[in-house]
Structure formats: C-alpha cells, structure tokens
Coordinates of C-alpha atoms and ligand atoms in Angstrom, one line a residue:
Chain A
X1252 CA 0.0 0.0 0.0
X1253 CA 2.9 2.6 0.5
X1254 CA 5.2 1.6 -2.1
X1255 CA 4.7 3.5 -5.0
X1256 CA 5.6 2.1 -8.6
X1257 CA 7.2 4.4 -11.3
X1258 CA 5.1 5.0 -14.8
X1259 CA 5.3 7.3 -17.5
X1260 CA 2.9 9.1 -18.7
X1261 CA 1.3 8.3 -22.1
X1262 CA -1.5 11.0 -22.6
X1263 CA -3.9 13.6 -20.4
X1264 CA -7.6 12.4 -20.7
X1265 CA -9.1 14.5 -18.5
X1266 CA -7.0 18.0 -18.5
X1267 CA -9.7 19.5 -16.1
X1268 CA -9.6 16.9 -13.5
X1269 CA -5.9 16.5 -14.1
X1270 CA -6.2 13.0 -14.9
X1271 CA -3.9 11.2 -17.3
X1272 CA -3.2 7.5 -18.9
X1273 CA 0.2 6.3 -16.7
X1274 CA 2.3 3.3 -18.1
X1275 CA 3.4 1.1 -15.3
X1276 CA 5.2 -2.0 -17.0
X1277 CA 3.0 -2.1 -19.3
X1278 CA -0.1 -1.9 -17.8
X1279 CA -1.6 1.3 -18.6
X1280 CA -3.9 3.1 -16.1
X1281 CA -5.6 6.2 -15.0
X1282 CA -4.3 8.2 -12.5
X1283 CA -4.5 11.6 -10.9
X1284 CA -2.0 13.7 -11.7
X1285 CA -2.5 16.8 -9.9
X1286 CA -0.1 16.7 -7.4
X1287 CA 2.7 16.8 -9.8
X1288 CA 1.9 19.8 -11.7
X1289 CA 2.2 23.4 -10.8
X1290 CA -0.9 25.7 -10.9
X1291 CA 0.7 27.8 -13.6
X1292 CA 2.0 24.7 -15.5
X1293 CA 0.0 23.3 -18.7
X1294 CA -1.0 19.9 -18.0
X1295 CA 0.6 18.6 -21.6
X1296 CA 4.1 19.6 -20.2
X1297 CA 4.2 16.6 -18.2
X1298 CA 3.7 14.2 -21.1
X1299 CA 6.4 11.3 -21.2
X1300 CA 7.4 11.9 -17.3
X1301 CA 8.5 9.2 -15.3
X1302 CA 6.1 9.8 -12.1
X1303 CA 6.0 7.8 -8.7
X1304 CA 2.2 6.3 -8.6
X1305 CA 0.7 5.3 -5.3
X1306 CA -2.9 4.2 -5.4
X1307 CA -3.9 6.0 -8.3
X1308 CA -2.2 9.4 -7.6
X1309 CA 1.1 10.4 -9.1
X1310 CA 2.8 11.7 -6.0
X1311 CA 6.1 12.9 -7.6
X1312 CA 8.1 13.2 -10.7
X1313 CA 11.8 11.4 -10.5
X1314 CA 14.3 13.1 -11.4
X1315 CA 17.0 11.8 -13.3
X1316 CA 19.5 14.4 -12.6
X1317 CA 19.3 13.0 -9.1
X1318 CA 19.3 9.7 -9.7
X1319 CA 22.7 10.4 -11.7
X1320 CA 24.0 11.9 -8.6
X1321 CA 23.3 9.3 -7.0
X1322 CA 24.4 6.5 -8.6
X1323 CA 27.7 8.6 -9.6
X1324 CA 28.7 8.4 -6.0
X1325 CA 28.6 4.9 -5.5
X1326 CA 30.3 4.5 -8.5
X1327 CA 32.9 6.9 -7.3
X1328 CA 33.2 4.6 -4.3
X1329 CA 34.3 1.6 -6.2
X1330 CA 36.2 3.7 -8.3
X1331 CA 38.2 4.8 -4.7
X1332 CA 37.9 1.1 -3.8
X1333 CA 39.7 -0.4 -6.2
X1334 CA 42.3 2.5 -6.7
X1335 CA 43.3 1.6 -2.9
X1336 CA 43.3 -2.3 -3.8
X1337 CA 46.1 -1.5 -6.7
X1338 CA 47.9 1.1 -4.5
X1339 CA 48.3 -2.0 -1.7
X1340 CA 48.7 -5.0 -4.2
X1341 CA 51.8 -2.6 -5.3
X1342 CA 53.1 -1.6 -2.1
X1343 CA 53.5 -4.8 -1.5
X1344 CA 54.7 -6.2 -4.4
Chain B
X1373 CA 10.9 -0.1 -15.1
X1374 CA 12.9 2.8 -14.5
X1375 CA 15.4 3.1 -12.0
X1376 CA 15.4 -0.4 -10.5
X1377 CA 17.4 -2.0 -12.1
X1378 CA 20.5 0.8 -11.7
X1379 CA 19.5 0.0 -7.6
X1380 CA 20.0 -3.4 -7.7
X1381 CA 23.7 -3.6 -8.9
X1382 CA 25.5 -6.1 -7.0
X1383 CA 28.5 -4.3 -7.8
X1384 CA 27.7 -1.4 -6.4
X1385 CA 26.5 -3.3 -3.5
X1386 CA 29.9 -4.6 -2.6
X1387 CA 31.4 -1.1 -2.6
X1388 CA 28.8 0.1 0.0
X1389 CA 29.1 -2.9 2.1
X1390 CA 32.9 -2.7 2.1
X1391 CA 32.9 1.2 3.4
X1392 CA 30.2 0.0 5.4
X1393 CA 32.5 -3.2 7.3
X1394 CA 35.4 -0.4 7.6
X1395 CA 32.8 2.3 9.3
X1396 CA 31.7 -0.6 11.8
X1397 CA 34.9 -1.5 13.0
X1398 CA 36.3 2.4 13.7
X1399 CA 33.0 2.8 15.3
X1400 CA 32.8 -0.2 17.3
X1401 CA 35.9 0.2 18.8
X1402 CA 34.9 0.6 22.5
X1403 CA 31.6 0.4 22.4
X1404 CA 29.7 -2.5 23.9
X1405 CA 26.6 -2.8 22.2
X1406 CA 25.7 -2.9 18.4
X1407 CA 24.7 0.3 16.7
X1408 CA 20.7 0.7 16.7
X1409 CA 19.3 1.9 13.4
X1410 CA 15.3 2.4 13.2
X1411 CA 13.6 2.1 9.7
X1412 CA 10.4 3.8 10.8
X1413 CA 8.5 2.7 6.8
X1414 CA 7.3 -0.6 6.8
X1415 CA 8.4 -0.4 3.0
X1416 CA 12.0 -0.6 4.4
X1417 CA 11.0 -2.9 6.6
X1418 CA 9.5 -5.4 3.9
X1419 CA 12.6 -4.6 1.2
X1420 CA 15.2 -5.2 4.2
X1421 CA 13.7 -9.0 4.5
X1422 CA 13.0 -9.0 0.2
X1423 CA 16.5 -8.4 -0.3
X1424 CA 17.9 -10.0 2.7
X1425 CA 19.7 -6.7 3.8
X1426 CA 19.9 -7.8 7.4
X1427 CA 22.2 -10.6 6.6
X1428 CA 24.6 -8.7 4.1
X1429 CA 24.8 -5.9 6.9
X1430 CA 28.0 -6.9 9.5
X1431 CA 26.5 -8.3 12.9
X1432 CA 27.2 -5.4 14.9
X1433 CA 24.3 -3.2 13.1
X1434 CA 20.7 -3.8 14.0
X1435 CA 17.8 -2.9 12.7
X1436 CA 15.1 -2.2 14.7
X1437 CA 12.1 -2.2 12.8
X1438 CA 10.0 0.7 13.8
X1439 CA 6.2 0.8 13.7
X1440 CA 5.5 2.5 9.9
X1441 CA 3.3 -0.1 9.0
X1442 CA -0.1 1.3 9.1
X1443 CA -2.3 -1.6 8.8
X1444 CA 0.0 -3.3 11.5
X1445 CA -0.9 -0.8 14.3
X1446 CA -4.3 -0.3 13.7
X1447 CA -5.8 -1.2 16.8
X1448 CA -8.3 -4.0 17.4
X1449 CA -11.6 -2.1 17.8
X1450 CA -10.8 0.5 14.6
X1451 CA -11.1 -3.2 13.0
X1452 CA -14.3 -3.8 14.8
X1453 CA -15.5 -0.7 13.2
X1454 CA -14.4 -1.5 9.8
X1455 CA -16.7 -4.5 10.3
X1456 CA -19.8 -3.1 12.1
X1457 CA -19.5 -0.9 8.6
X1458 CA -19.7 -3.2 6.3
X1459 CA -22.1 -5.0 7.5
X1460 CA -24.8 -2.5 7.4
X1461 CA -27.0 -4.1 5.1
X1462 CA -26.7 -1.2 2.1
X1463 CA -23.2 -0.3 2.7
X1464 CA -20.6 -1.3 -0.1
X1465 CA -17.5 -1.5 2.1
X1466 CA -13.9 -0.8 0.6
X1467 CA -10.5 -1.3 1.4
X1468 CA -6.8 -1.9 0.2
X1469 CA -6.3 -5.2 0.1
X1470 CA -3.8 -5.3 3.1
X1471 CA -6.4 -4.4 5.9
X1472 CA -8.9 -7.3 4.5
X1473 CA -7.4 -9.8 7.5
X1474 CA -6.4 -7.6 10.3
X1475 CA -8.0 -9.7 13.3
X1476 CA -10.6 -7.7 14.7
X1477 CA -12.0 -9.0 18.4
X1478 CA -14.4 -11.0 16.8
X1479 CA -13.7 -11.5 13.2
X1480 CA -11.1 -9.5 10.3
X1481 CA -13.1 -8.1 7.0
X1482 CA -12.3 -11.0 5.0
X1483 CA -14.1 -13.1 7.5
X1484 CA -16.7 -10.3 7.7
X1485 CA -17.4 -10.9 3.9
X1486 CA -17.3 -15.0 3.6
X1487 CA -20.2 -13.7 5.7
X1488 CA -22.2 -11.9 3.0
X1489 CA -21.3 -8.5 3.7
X1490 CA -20.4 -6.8 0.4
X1491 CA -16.3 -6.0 1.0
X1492 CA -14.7 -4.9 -1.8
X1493 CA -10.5 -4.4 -2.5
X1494 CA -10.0 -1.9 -4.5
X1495 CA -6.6 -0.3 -5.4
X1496 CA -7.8 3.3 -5.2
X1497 CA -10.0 5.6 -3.2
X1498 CA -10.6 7.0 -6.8
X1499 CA -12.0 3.2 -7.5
X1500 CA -14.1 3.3 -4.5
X1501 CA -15.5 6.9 -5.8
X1502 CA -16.1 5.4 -9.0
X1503 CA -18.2 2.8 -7.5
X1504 CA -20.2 4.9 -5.6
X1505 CA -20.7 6.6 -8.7
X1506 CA -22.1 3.3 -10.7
X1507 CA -24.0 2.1 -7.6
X1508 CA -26.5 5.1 -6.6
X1509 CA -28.7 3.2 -4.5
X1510 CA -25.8 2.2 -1.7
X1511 CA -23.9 3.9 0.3
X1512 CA -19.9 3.1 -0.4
X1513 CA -17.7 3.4 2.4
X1514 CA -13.8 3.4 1.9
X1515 CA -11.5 2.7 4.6
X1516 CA -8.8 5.4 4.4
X1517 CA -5.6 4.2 6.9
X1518 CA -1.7 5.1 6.3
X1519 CA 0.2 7.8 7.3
X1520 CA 1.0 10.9 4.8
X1521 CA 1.5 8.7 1.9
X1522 CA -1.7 7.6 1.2
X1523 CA -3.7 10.7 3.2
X1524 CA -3.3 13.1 0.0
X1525 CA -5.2 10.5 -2.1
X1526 CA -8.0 10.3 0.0
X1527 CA -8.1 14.1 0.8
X1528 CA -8.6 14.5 -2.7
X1529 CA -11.1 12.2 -3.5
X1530 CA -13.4 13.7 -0.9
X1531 CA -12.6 16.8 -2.3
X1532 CA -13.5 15.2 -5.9
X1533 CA -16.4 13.9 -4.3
X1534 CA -18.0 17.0 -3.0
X1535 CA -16.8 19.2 -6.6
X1536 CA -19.0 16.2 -8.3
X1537 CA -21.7 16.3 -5.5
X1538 CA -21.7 12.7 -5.0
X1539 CA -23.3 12.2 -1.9
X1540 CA -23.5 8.3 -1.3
X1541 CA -19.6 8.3 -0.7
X1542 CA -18.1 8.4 2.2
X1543 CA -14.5 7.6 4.0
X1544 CA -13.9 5.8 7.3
X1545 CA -10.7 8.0 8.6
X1546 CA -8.3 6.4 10.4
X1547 CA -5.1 8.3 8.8
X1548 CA -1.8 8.6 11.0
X1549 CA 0.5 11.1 11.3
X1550 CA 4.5 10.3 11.3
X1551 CA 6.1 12.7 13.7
X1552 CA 4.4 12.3 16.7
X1553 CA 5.1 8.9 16.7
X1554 CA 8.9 9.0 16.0
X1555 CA 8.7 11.3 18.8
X1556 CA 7.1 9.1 21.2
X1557 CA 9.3 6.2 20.1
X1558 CA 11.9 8.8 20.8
X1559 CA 10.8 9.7 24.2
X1560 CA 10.8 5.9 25.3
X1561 CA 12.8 5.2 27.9
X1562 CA 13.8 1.7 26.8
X1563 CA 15.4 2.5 23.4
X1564 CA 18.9 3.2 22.9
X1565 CA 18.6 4.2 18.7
X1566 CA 21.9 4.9 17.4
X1567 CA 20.0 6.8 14.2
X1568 CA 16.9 6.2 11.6
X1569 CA 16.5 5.5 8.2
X1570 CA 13.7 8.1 7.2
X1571 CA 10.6 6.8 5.4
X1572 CA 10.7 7.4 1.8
X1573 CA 7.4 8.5 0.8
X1574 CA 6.1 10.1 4.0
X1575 CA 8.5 12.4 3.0
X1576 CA 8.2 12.9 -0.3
X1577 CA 4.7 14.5 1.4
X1578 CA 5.9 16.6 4.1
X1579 CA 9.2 17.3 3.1
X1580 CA 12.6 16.8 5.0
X1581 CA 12.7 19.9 7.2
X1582 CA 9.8 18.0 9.3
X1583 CA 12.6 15.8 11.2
X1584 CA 15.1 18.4 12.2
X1585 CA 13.8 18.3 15.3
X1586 CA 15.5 14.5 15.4
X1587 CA 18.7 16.0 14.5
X1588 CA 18.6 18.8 16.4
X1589 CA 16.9 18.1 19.9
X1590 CA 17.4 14.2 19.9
X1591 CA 21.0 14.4 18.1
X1592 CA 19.9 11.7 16.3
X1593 CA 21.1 11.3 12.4
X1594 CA 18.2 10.4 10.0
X1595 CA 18.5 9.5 6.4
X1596 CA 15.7 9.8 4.2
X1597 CA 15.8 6.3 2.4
X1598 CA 14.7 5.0 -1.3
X1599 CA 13.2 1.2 -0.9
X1600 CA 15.7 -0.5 -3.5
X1601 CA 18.8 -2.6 -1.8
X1602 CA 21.3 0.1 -2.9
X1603 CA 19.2 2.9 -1.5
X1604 CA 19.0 1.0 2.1
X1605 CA 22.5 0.4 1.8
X1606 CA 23.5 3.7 0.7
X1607 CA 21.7 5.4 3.6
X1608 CA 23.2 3.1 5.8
X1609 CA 26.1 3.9 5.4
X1610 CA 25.2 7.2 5.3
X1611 CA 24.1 7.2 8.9
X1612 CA 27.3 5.6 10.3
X1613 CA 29.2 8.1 8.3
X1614 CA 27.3 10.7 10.3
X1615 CA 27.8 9.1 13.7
X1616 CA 31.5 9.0 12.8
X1617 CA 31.7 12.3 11.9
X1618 CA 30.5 13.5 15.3
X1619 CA 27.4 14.6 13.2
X1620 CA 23.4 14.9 13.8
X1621 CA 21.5 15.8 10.3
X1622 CA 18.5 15.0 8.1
X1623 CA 20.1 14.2 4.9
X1624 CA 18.1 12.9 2.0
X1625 CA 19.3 9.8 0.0
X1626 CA 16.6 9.6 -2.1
X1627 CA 16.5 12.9 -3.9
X1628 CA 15.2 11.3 -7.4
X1629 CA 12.0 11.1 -5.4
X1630 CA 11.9 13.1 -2.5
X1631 CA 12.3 17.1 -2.4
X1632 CA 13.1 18.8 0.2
X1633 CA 10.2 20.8 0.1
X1634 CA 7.7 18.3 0.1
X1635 CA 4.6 18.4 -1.8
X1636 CA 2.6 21.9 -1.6
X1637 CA -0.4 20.4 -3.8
X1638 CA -0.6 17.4 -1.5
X1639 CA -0.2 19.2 1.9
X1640 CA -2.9 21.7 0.9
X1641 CA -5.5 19.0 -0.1
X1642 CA -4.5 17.1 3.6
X1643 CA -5.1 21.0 5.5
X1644 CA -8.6 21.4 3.4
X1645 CA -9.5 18.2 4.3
X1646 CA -7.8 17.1 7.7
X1647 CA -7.4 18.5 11.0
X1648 CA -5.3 17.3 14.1
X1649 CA -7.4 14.6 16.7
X1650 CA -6.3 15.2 20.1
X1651 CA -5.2 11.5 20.8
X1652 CA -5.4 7.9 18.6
X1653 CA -4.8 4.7 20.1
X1654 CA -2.5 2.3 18.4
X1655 CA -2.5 -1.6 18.5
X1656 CA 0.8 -1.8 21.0
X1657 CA 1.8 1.5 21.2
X1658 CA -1.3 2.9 23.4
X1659 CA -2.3 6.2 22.7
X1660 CA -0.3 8.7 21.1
X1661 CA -1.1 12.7 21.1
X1662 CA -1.9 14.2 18.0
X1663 CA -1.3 11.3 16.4
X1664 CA -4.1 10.7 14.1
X1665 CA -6.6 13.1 11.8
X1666 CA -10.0 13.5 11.4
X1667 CA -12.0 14.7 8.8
X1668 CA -12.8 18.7 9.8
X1669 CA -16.7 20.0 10.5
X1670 CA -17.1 21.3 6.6
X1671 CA -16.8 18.0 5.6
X1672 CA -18.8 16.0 7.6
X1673 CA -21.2 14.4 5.2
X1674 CA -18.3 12.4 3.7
X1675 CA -17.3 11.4 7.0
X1676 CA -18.4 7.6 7.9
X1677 CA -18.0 8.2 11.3
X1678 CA -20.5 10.8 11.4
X1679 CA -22.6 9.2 9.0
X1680 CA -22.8 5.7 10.7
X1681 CA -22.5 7.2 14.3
X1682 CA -19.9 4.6 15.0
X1683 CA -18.6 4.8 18.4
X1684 CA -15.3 3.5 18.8
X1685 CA -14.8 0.9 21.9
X1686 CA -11.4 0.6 23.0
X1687 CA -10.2 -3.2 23.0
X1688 CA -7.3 -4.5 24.4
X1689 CA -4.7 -6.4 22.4
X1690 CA -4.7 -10.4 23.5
X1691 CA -2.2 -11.4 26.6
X1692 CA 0.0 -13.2 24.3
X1693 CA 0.8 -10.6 21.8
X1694 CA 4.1 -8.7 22.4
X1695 CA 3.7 -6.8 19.6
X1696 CA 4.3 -3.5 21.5
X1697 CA 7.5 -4.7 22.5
X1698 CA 8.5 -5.4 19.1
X1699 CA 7.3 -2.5 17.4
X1700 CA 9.5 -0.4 20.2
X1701 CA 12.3 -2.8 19.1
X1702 CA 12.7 -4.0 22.6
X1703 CA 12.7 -7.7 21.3
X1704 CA 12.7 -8.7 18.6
X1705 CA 9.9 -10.8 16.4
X1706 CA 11.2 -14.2 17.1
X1707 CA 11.6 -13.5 20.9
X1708 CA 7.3 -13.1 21.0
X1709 CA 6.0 -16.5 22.9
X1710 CA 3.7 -17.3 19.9
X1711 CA 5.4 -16.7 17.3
X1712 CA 5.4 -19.3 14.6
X1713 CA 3.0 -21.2 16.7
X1714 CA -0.3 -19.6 17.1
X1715 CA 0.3 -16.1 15.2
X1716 CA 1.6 -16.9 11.7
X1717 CA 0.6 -15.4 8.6
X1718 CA -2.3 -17.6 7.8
X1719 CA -3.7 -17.2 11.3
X1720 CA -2.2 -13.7 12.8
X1721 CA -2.5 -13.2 16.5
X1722 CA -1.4 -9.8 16.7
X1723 CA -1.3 -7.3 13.5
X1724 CA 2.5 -7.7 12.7
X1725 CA 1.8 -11.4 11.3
X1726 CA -0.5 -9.7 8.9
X1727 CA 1.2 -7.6 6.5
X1728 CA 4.2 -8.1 4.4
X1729 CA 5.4 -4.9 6.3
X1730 CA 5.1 -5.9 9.6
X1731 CA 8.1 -7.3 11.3
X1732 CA 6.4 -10.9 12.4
X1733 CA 5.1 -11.8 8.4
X1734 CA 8.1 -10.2 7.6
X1735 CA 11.2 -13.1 9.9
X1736 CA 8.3 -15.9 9.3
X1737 CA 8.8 -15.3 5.5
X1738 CA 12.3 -14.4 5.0
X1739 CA 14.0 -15.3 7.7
X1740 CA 16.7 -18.2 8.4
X1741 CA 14.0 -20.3 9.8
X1742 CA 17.0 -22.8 11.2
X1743 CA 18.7 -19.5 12.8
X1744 CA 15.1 -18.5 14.5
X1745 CA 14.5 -21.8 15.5
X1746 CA 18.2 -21.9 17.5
X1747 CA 17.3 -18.4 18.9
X1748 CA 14.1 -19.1 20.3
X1749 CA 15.3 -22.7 21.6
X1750 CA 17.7 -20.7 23.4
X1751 CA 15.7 -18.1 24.9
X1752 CA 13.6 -21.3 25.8
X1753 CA 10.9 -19.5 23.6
X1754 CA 9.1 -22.7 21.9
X1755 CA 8.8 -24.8 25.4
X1756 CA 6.7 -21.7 26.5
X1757 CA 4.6 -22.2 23.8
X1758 CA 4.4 -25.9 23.7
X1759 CA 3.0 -25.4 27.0
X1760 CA 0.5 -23.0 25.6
X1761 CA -0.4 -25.3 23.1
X1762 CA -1.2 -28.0 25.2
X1763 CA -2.9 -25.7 27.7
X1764 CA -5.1 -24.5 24.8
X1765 CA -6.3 -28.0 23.6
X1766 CA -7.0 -29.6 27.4
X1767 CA -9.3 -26.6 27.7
Ligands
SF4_3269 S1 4.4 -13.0 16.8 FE1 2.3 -12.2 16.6 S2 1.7 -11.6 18.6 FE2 3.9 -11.8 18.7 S3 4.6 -9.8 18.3 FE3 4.5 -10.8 16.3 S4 2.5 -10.3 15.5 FE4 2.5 -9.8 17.7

C-alpha cells in the first residue's frame, strides 16, 4: 500500500480533473496527476514523465538528474575502492 | 521499469558494504553494544527482508524495525468498526487489500465478507468513488488508513467527491501522522537508537525539514531512504558516516524522489480536508497525542464516522501478543511467545503477522527459519509455547 511504482505518462484524458493515462510495465492506467503539476503549469508539459504512482495518484516526478548523482557516488566509491586495492597490491609487491 | 534495475547492482553493493564493514569497525571500537538503526517505513522494513539486507549488513548493526506499517498498528476495535460498517445491510464496504485480515475482536473483513457483507478491494480511493458513482442506491464506504502517503489520495477524492456532488460516498478516517510517533518512540525510555532510516514517501509528502527536530533536539542522524537494496544500503552507510563524523542531520538519500520541500499540492488537499485529533490509540503503542486526523466539521457528510455514528470501543490487544515490545524494538519478532506457533501469517495473533510490512510476516517469510528456531530454543521461547499449546487444547 505505501510503495509507490514508477510509470510514465502516455497522454492527459481529462486535463480538467488533471487526470492522465500512466504506463506502469506495461499496464496502462488512469491516475490523478495533480499533485505533480504546478498551478501555472499546462498539463501537456508533463507528457512522457516518469512519475512515482501510489494508489492511483502520481505523487512525484523522478528526477533523473538525481538519480545520476546518485548512482555517480557509488560508482565513485568503487572507483576509490579499487584504486586503494592496486595502491596496496603494489606496495607490497 | 525505470530506476530499479540501476538500484539493484550487486557491484555497487559490494562497494557500499565494504565502506560500510570499515565504518563498523572504527565505530565499534569501544563500544559494547551494536549500533541501533530504526527504519520507521514498513516499506523498508518489507525490502530489508525482500533483499535479505539484514544478513549482508555486518552483525554489529541492528535494525530495529519501527512501527511504519499502518495496517500493523491499527488497533483492534478501529477493525471492529471496519466491520460493524460493512455490515450494514446497504453499505458497499472498501478497502486496500492489506487491511482485509487484520484480526478484529471478533472477526477480520475478510471473514466479515465470507459472511455476505459486500467488501470490496479496491486499489484506489478514486476506485471506490467510481463505485459509488455506478452504484447510486448504496452507500460506499472506503477505509482510508496510512500515514501521509496515502492521506493526499483520499483528501482529494473527498474533495473530488464533494466538486461532483456525490453524496452516497463516504471515507472511514483512520489516517496517522508520522512525527508524533517517531517522537514518542523517541521519548521511550527503553530505546537506545543509534539513528533512523527516514521513510521514503512520508516524506516525499511533508518534506525533509519535518525531522530536524530529530537531529537537532534528539541528536539523532536520520536518512531519508529510497526502498531499492542500494538505497538501504546507501543510507546506511550514510548514517554511520554521520555518527563517525560526530554529526546529527536530516540528509536525504533519495532525492530522485523526495524534495526537500515536500509536496505543496498534496499538503494543501490534507489541510482542506484534515485536521489534528487530540489522541489515537495504536495496537501496542497505546495512545499517542496528536497522532491521528479527522476529517474537519465542513466535511462531515463524507465522514463515515459521522454518517454511521460509529462509536469507537477501545479493546485490548490479546495477553500473548508482544507486539508492542516489538514495534518499540525492545525484542525482537522471534523472541514473542507465539510466534510461529499460534500467530503466523495464515492465522495472525497480533497485527504484525498480517502484513508483508510488519516485522512478524516479515522473519516468518524471509528469515533463516533454522537461525530462528536456534534463537528461540535458546531463549527457551518454543517450550513456553508448547505449553500453551497443550494448555489451549486440554481446555
Ligand atoms: S508474533 Fe504475533 S503476537 Fe507476537 S509480536 Fe508478532 S504479530 Fe504480535
């Protein structure tokens, strides 16, 4: 009930009600979309946005920047990782 | 599906758990006791067991699981409710599917509909609308339960409900709140928390600055987690790293989802709709200030409670169950008397056995049954319950 699936948004059916088609896997479904758009935002603009769905609301939009980020630091981590690995397997060569 | 995959490198794994192993042995370097961390989501809790987190994790870090499983702390007579609802004879009683066998005193929904009352799962308050919109003649009643996740749906459908005048709809409220409950865990004398992984997508509702009072009054570091196996391990480590560093912050490891901010659409739907009750009783925990919300005055004729005039009876939990203790972390699943005997997930004693979030469903599915069995032989847990047992059938 409180994990939330990610989807993409296909099309807006019901730009009043702020209610669009989401694609989760696959399955496609209606969902309510307002809480992902800005009052001064046109509901379009949010075509082809991954969104976080729980129980038929979209509840954010992810955002790949910071999923980069993310992911860049643990790769920076292995990167570190194995730079300290070939410093010792030297060393003690 | 998008970003899952990138979460679930094993590679990527093994970095963390490395800086992790190093961070647990500088740390635990006089210190006589292992370092506490509390997921307070029962989301964390059910991908810790998924993924089998606990045992990648070195064996001086627990976790406690904390008590962010909503359906797991709804008390017994809430249940009782949910029933004396649906069985009004015209009421079309709805619910997500993890409520439908919560054990009520006398019987859980699903028993309540083998019954003949009509109890429908449904996978969205906008579903239960919907019905009430192709079924004029009955009155449909949805349960609405989970903490600030799920509140913004239902906030909205009653406000959808009332902008469409539909007036057979109407939502039994028993919504949480998060932060008075971290407190209270906080203010228990019994725990010793060492820091928290901070549930996901609570907070991608009410944003991060909600927990500085953790950091800042408790001095406890909290990490805002994503629900994949590198985001648990990733915040983690970020916690340790904090505790290291002589540091106490709210930091957020799952930015792609959560902003800091919160979510202004959602919190103002939850104000319209919502206000503060003054106390709401949990299964195990007892009561809890402020804990829960109500729906406000302007609203009433979408409130079940009003509606039905239900008046909630308090009921205490069975003997047996220790699920207080548990959700406190003061022991853990396996140390409960019954469990495994007479609370498992096909027939749950106390709520934790119910949901793949709760702690008890969540050791009886995934855990190393042989290492559980060893535990609670040595604790002398399963002669205690043979005993039960016994006692139970001679009466
Ligand atoms: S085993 Fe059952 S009764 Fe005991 S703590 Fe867990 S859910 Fe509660």
């Amino acid at each position: 009930m409180c994990l939330g699936i990610p989807g993409r948004i296909v099309k807006i059916t019901d730009s009043d009600r702020k209610l669009a088609m989401v694609d989760v896997s696959g399955v496609q479904r209606e969902v309510n979309v307002a809480c992902v758009i800005e009052d001064d935002e046109d509901v379009q603009s949010c075509i082809g946005d991954w969104v976080l769905v729980h129980v038929g609301f979209a509840m954010s939009r992810i955002d790949e920047a910071e999923a980069a980020a993310t992911l860049q630091v643990l790769n920076d981590l292995g990167e570190v990782q194995e730079e300290l690995a070939a410093m010792q397997a030297s060393g003690s060569a | 599906m998008k970003y899952v995959d990138e979460f679930r490198d094993p590679e990527k794994a093994k970095y963390l758990l490395t800086e992790i192993r190093a961070l647990v042995d500088k740390l635990q370097a006089g210190r006589d006791r292992p370092l506490q961390i509390m997921e307070v989501c029962g989301g964390h809790t059910h991908a810790i067991f998924r993924y089998g987190i606990e045992t990648m994790l070195p064996d001086e870090i627990e976790l406690v699981h904390g008590p962010g499983c909503p359906v797991c702390v709804l008390p017994m007579g809430r249940v009782d409710d949910c029933v004396t609802l649906a069985e009004i004879p015209n009421v079309i009683f709805t619910t997500f599917g993890d409520a439908m066998r919560v054990p009520g005193s006398k019987k859980s929904l699903l028993q309540a509909k083998s019954e003949g009352a009509d109890v429908r799962m449904v996978y969205s308050p906008l579903d239960a609308l919907q019905l009430a919109k192709d079924n004029p003649g009955k009155e449909v009643v949805f349960f609405g339960l989970g903490f600030e996740t799920t509140m913004p749906s239902t906030a909205m459908t009653v406000l959808q409900a009332e902008a469409e005048g539909i007036e057979n709809f109407s939502l039994f409220c028993n919504h949480i709140t998060i932060i008075p409950t971290v407190k209270a865990i906080l203010d228990s004398p019994e725990l010793q928390l060492d820091g928290f992984l901070g549930p996901g997508h609570v907070s991608m509702v009410i944003g991060n600055a909600s927990y500085n009072f953790i950091a800042e009054q408790y001095g406890k570091p909290l990490v805002v987690a994503g629900f994949e196996p590198l985001d648990v391990l990733h915040a983690v480590w970020m916690v340790l790293k904090q505790i290291d560093e002589g540091r106490s912050e709210v930091e957020n490891q799952y930015a792609r989802v959560v902003p800091d901010e919160g979510n202004m659409v959602a919190l103002n739907a939850i104000g319209r709709v919502y206000e503060l009750r003054e106390f709401f009783e949990w299964r195990g925990l007892g009561s809890i200030d402020h804990s829960g919300v109500r729906i406000r005055e302007e609203y009433a004729r979408f409130d079940a409670e009003r509606k039905f005039a239900i008046q909630s009876i308090k009921i205490a939990d069975p003997k047996s169950c220790q699920c207080g203790e548990v959700l406190k972390g003061v022991i853990k699943p396996w140390e409960c008397k019954v469990f495994g005997g007479a609370c498992t997930p096909e027939t749950p004693l106390g709520a934790l056995m119910v949901s793949s979030e709760g702690a008890c469903a969540a050791y009886y599915q995934y855990g190393d049954v042989e290492k559980i069995h060893d535990l609670r032989a040595a604790i002398g847990a399963d002669d205690a319950h043979a005993g039960e047992t016994q006692a139970a059938e001679a009466s």
